[in-house]
Every structure is written in C-alpha cells, then in structure tokens.
PDB file of C-alpha atoms in Angstrom:
ATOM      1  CA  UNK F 902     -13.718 -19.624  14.134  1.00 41.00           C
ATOM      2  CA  UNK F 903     -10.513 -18.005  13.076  1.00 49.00           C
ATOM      3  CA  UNK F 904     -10.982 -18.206   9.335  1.00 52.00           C
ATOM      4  CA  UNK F 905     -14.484 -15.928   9.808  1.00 80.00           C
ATOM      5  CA  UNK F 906     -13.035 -12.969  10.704  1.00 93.00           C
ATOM      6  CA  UNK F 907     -12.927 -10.329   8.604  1.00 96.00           C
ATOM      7  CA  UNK F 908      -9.292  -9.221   7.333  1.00 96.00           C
ATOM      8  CA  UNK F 909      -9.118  -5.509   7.985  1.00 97.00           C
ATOM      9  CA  UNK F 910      -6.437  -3.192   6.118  1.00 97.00           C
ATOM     10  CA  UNK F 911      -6.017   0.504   8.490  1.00 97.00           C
ATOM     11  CA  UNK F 912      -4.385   3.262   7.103  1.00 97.00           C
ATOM     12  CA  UNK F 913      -4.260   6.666   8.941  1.00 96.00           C
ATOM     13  CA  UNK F 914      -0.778   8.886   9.168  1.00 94.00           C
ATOM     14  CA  UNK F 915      -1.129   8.650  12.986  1.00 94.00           C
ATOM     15  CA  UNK F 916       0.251   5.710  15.086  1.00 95.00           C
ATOM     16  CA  UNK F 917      -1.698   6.312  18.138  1.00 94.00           C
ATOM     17  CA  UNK F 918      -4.679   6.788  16.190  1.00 93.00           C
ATOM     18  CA  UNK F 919      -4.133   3.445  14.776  1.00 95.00           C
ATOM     19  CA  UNK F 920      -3.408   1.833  17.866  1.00 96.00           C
ATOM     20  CA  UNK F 921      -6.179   2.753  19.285  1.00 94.00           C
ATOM     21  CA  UNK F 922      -8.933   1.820  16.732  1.00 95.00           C
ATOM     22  CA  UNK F 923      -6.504  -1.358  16.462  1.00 96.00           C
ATOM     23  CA  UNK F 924      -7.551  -1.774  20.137  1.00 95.00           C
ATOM     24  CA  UNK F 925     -11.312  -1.409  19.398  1.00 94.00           C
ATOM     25  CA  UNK F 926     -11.461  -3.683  16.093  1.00 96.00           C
ATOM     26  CA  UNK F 927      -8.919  -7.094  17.570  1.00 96.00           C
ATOM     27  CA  UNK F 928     -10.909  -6.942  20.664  1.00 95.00           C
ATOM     28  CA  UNK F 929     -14.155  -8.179  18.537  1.00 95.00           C
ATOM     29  CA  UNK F 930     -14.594 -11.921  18.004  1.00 94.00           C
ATOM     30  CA  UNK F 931     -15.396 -11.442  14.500  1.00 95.00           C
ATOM     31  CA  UNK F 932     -12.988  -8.298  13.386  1.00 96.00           C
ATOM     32  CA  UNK F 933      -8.997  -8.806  12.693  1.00 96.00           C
ATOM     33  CA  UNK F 934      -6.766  -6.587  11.699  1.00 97.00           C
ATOM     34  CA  UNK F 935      -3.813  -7.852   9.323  1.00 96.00           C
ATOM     35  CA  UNK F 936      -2.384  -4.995   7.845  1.00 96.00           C
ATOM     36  CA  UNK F 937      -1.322  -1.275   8.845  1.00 97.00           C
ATOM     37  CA  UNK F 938      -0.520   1.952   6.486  1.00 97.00           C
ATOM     38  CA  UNK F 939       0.383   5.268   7.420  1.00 96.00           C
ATOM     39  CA  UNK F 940      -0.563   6.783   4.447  1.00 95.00           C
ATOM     40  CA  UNK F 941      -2.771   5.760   1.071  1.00 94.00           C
ATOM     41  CA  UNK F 942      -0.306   4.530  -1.145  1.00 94.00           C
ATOM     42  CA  UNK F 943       1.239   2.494   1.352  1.00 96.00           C
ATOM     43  CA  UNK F 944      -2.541   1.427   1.809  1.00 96.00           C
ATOM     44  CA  UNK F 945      -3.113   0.503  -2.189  1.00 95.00           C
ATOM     45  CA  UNK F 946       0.292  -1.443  -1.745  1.00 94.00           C
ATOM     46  CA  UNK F 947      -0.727  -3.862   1.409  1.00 94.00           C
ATOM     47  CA  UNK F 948      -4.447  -3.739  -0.406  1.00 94.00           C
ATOM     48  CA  UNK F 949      -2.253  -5.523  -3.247  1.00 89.00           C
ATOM     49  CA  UNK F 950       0.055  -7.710  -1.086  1.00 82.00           C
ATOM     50  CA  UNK F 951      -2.294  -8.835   1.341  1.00 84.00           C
ATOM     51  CA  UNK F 952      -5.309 -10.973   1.577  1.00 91.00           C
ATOM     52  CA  UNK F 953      -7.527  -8.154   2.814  1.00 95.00           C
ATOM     53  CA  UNK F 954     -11.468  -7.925   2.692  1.00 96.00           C
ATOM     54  CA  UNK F 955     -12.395  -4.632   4.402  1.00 97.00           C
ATOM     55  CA  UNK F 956     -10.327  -1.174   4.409  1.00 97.00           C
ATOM     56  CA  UNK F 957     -10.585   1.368   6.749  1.00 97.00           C
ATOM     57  CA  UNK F 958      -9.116   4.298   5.379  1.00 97.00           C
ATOM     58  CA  UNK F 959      -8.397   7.793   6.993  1.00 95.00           C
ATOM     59  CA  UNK F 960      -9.880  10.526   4.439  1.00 93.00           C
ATOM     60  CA  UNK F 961      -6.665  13.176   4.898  1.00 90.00           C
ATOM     61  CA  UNK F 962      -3.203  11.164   4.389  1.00 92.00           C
ATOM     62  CA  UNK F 963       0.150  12.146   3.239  1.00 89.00           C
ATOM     63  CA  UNK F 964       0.812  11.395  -0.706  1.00 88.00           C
ATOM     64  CA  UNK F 965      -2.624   9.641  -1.995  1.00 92.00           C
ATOM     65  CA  UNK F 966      -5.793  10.974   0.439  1.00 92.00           C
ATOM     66  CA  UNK F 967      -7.929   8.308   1.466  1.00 94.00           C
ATOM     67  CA  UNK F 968     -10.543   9.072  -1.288  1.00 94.00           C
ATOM     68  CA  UNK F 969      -7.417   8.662  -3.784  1.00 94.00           C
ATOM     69  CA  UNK F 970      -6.529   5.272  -1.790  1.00 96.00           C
ATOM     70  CA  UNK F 971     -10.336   4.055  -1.854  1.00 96.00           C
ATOM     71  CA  UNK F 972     -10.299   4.653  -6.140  1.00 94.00           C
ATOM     72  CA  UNK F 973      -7.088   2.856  -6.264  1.00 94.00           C
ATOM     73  CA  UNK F 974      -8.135  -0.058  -4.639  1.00 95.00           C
ATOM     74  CA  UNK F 975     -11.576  -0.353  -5.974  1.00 92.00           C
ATOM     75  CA  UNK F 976     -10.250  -0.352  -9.294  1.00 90.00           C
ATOM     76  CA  UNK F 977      -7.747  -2.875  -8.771  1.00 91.00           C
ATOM     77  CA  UNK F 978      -9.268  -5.427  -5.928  1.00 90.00           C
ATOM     78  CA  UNK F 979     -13.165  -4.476  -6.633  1.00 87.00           C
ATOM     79  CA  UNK F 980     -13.903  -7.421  -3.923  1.00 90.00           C
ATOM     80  CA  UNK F 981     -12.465  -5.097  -0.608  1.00 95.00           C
ATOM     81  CA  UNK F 982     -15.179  -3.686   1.018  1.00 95.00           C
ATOM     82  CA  UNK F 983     -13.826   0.307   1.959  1.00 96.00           C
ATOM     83  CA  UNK F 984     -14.881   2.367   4.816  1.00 96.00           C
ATOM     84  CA  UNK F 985     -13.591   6.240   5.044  1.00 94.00           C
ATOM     85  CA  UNK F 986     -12.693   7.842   7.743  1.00 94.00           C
ATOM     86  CA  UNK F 987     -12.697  11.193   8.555  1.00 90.00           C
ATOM     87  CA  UNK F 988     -12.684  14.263  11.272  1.00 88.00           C
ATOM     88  CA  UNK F 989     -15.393  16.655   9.291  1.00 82.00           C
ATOM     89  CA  UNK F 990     -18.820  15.652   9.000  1.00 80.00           C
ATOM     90  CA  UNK F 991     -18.788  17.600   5.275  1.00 77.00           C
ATOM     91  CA  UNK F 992     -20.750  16.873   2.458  1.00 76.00           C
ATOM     92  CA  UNK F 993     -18.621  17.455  -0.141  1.00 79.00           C
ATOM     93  CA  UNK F 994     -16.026  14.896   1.297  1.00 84.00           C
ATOM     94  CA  UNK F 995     -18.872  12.204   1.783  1.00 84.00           C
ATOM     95  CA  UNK F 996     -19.812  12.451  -1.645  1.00 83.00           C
ATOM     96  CA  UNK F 997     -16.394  11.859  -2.855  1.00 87.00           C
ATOM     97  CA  UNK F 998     -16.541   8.832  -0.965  1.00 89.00           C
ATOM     98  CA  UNK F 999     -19.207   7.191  -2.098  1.00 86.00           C
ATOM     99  CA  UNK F1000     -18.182   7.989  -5.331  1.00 87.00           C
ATOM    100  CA  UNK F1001     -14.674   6.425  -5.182  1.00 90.00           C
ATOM    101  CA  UNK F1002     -16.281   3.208  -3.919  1.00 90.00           C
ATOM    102  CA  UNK F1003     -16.644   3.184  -0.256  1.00 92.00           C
ATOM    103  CA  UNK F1004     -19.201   1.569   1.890  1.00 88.00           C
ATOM    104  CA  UNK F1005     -19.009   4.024   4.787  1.00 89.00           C
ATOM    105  CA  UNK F1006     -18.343   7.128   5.889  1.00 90.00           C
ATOM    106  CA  UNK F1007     -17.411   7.845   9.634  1.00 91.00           C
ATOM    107  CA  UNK F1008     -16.593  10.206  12.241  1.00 90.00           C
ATOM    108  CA  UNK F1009     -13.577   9.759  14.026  1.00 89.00           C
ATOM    109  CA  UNK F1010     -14.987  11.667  16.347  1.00 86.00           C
ATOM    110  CA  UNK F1011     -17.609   9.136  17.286  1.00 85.00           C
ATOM    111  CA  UNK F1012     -15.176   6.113  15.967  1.00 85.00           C
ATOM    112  CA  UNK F1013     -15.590   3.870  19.417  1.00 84.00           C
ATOM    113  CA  UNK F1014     -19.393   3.629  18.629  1.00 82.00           C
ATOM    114  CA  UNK F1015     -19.791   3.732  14.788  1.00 89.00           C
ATOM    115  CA  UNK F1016     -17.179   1.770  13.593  1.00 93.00           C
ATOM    116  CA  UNK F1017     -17.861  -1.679  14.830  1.00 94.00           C
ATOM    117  CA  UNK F1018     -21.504  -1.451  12.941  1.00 91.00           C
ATOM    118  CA  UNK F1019     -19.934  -0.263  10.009  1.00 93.00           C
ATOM    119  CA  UNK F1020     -17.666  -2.528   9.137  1.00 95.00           C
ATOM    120  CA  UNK F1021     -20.226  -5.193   9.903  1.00 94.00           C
ATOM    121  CA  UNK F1022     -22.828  -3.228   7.553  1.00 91.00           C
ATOM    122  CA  UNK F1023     -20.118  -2.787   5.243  1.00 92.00           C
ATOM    123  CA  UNK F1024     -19.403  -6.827   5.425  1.00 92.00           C
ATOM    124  CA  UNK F1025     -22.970  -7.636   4.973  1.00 89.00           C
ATOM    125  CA  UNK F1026     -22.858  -5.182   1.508  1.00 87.00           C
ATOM    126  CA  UNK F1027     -24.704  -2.110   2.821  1.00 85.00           C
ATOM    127  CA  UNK F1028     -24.009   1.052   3.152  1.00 83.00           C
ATOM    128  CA  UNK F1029     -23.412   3.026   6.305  1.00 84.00           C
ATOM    129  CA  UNK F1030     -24.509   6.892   6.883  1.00 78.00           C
ATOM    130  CA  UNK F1031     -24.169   8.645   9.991  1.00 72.00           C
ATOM    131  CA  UNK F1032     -27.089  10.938  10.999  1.00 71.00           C
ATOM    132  CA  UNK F1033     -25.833  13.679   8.762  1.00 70.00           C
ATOM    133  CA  UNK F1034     -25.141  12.454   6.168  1.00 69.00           C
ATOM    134  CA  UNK F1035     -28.326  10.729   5.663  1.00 72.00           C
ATOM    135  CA  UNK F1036     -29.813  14.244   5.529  1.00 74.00           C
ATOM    136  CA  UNK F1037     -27.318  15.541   2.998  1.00 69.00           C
ATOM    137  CA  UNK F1038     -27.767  12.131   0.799  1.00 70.00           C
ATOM    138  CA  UNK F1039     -32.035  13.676   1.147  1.00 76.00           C
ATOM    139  CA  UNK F1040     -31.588  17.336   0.450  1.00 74.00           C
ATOM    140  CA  UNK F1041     -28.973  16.651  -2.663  1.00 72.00           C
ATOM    141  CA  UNK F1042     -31.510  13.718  -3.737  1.00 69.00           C
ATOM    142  CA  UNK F1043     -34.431  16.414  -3.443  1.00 75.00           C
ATOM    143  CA  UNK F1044     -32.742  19.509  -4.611  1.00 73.00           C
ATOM    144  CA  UNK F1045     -31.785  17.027  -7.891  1.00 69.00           C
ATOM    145  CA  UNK F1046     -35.280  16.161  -8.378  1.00 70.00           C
ATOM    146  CA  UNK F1047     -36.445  19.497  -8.522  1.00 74.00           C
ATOM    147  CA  UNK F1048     -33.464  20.541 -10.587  1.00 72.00           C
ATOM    148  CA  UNK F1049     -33.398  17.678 -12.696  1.00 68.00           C
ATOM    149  CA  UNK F1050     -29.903  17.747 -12.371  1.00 61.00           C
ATOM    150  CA  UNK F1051     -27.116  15.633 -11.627  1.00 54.00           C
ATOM    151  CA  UNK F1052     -24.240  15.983  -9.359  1.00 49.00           C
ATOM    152  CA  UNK F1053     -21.510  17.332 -11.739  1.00 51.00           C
ATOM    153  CA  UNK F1054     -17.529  15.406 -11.477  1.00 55.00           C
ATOM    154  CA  UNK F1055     -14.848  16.857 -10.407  1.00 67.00           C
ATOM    155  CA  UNK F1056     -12.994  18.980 -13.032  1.00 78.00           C
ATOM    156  CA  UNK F1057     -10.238  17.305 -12.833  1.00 84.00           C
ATOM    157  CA  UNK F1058      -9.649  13.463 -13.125  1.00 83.00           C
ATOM    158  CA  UNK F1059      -8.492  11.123 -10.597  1.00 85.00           C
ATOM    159  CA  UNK F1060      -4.717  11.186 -12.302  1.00 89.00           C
ATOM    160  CA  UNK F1061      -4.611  14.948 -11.477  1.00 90.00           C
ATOM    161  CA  UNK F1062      -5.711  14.864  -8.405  1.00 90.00           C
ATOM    162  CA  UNK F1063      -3.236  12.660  -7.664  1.00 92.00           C
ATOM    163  CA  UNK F1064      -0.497  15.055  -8.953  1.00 94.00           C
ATOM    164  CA  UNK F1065      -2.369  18.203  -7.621  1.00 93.00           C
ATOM    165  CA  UNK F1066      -1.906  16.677  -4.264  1.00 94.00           C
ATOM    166  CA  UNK F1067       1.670  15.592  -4.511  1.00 94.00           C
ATOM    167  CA  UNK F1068       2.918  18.859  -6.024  1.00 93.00           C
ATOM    168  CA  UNK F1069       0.609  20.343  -3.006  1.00 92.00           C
ATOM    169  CA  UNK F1070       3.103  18.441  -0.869  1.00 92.00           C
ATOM    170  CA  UNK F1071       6.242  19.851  -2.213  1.00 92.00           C
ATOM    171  CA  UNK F1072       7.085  16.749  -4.507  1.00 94.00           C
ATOM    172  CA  UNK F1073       9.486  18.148  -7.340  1.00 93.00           C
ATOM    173  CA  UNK F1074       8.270  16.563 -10.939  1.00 93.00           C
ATOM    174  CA  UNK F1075      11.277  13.657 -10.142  1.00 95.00           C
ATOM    175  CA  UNK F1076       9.587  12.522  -7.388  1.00 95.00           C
ATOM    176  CA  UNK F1077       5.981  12.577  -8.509  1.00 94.00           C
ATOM    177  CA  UNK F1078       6.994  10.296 -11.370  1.00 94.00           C
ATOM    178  CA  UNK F1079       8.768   7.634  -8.949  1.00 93.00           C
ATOM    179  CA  UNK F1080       5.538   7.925  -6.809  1.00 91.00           C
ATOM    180  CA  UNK F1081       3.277   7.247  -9.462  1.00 90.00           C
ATOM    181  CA  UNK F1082       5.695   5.345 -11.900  1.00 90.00           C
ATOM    182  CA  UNK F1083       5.454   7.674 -14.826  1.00 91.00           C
ATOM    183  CA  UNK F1084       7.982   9.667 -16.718  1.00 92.00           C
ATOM    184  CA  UNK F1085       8.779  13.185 -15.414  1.00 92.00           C
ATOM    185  CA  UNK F1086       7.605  14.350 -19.433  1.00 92.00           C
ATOM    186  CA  UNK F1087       4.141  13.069 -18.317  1.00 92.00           C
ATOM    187  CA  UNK F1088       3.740  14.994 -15.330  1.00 93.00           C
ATOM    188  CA  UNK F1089       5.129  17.990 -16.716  1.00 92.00           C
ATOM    189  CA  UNK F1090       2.548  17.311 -19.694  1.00 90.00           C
ATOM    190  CA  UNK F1091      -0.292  16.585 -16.578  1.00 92.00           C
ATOM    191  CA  UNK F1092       0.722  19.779 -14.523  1.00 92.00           C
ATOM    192  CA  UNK F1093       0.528  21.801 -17.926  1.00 89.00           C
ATOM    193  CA  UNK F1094      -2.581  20.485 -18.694  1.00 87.00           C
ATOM    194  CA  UNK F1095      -4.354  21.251 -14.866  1.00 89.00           C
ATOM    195  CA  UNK F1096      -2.813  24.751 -14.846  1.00 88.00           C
ATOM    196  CA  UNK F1097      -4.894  25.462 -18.146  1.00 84.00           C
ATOM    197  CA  UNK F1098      -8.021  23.413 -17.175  1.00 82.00           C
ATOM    198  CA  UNK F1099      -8.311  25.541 -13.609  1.00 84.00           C
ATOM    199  CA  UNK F1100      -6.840  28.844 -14.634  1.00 82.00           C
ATOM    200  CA  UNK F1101      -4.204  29.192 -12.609  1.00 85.00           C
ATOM    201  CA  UNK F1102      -0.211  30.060 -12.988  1.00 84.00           C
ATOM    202  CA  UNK F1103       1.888  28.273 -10.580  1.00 85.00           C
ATOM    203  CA  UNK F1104       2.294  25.937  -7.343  1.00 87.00           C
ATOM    204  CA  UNK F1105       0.782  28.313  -4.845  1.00 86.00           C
ATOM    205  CA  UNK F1106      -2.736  28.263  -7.203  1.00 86.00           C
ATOM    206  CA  UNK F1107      -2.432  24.812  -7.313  1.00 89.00           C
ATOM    207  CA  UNK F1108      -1.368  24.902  -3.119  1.00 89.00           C
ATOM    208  CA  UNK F1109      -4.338  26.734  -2.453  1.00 87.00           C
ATOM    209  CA  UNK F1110      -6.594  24.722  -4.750  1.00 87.00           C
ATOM    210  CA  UNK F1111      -5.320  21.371  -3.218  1.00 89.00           C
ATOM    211  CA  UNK F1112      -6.295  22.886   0.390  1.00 86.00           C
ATOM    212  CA  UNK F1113      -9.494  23.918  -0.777  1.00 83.00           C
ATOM    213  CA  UNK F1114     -10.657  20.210  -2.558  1.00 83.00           C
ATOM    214  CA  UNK F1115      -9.273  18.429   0.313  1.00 85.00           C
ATOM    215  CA  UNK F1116      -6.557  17.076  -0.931  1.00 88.00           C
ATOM    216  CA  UNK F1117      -3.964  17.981   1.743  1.00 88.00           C
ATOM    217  CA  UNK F1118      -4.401  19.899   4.823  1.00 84.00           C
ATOM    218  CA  UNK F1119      -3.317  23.674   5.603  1.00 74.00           C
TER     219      UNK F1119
END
C-alpha cells in the first residue's frame, strides 16, 4: 500500500552516488524516496518543505556536513528519523552522530547490504551499529566506567561549527551571513570569538582545524 512507505529525504554532493542508492531504496516495496539534496542545507530545506520521515544523510557535504544537517533537522522536525552516511568507519565521526540525533551510522562502503536494514531499524525506532562501531560504543562505555568520566562536547558550539566550516570553504563574512541569515557584524563577532576560544590567528588555523574535526575535506 502506497501510503506505507516510508518517505526518504537523500542528500550526498554526488549524483551518481545518489542514483545509485536511489536505485537500491525505490526498488523496495516498502522504501520511497521523495526528495534529493546535494548538500546539507539544501537537505534542512527539503527536510522543511517536504513531508519526509527518514533522512539519509552523507556525513562530508559542501556548506553544512551531514552531522550539521542531522542537528538542524532534529531540532526543527524532531519526528524524521536520520541515518548518516559516511566513507570512514571512525569513531570520532560516529559519536558526533549519535549525538546530533541520528539513528544510524553506515558505511558507504558496504551501503548495498546495510542500508536497507537500517532504515527499517531506524523506522521501527532503534538504533543501527555496524560491527565497529558496536565495539567503539563498548570500549568508550568501559573506558568511562573506569574513568568515571564522560565524553566531553565539542569546544565549540554547533553555530561555530557551522561558520568554521563555511569560512573553511572560502565563504567571505557576506556570504556566510546570507547562508545562515545573520548579519555580517555577527559573524565577524562569531569568527572573533572561535579564533580566541581555539588559539589560533587566521583562516589557515581555522582551514586546518576544519580539516582536522571533519568539517570539510582536504
């Protein structure tokens, strides 16, 4: 029955990469998908525009990452069930995910398999680990018993991660504030601000920094 399907949003900067897990989801009886982005604020938009119940969400996109995409969205439609994709089985990224409110995490590597049963766990309200990252979800678990510890936040907040990345990207202060709808003052105040929280002088410190949290790709 048509109206059981689930509503999928896909967002990944690659067309063929799209097409092809487009290919793998409208083939299933009970999977549909009714919305494309090529990057995650064109995601958050269609998340807002469209009647959408699951996104699938490429981790490393062009202006807002995935993880940035999955916040957004969670925040404003807290009833769309989010899956993450990514190439790197790393821990650090997987983390992130969870934290900004996704179901899933998987491979693109091992997409064809994993991502039919995890967008049906995800449907059904559980969570779905790969292998590996059931044993990193353990050790952290078990090295924060021991520690009594938790996991600490990121140092910077979800705001300046989002300007991190787009000043990453080359955006001059003009176009961050169109991106994000906010006056060029505030993201000159924001860019101040993470260039005295992280200790660094200019756009190659925050360039590098960006690389190294995963907000944009070398």
């Amino acid at each position: 029955m048509e109206s059981a399907k689930t509503r999928i949003l896909l967002a990944d900067d690659h067309a063929l990469v799209r097409r092809g897990l487009r290919l793998i989801l409208d083939a299933e009886p009970d999977l549909m998908v009714v919305a494309e982005a090529s990057d995650g604020a064109e995601a958050v938009e269609a998340a807002r525009s469209e009647t959408i119940d699951l996104a699938i969400l490429d981790i490393a996109m062009p202006r807002m990452t995935g993880i940035q995409a999955a916040r957004e969205i969670s925040r404003r439609a807290p009833g769309i069930r989010i899956l993450i994709l990514s190439m790197y089985d790393n821990e650090q990224y997987f983390f992130e995910a969870l934290k900004a409110g996704a179901s899933g995490y998987v491979l693109k590597s091992v997409a064809d398999q994993d991502l039919l049963e995890a967008c049906r766990a995800a449907m059904r309200g559980e969570p779905f680990l790969y292998p590996g990252a059931v044993t990193a979800l353990i050790r952290d678990y078990l090295q924060r018993a021991r520690q009594g510890e938790r996991v600490p936040d990121s140092i910077l907040t979800p705001r300046e991660e989002e300007i991190v990345k787009l000043i990453a990207e080359g955006n001059s202060a003009k176009e961050i504030a169109e991106t994000l709808y906010i006056s060029a003052k505030t993201v000159d105040r924001h860019r101040a601000n993470i260039l005295q929280k992280l200790g660094m002088r200019d756009r190659l410190d925050l360039t590098r920094y960006a690389i190294r949290a995963g907000l944009v790709e070398p």
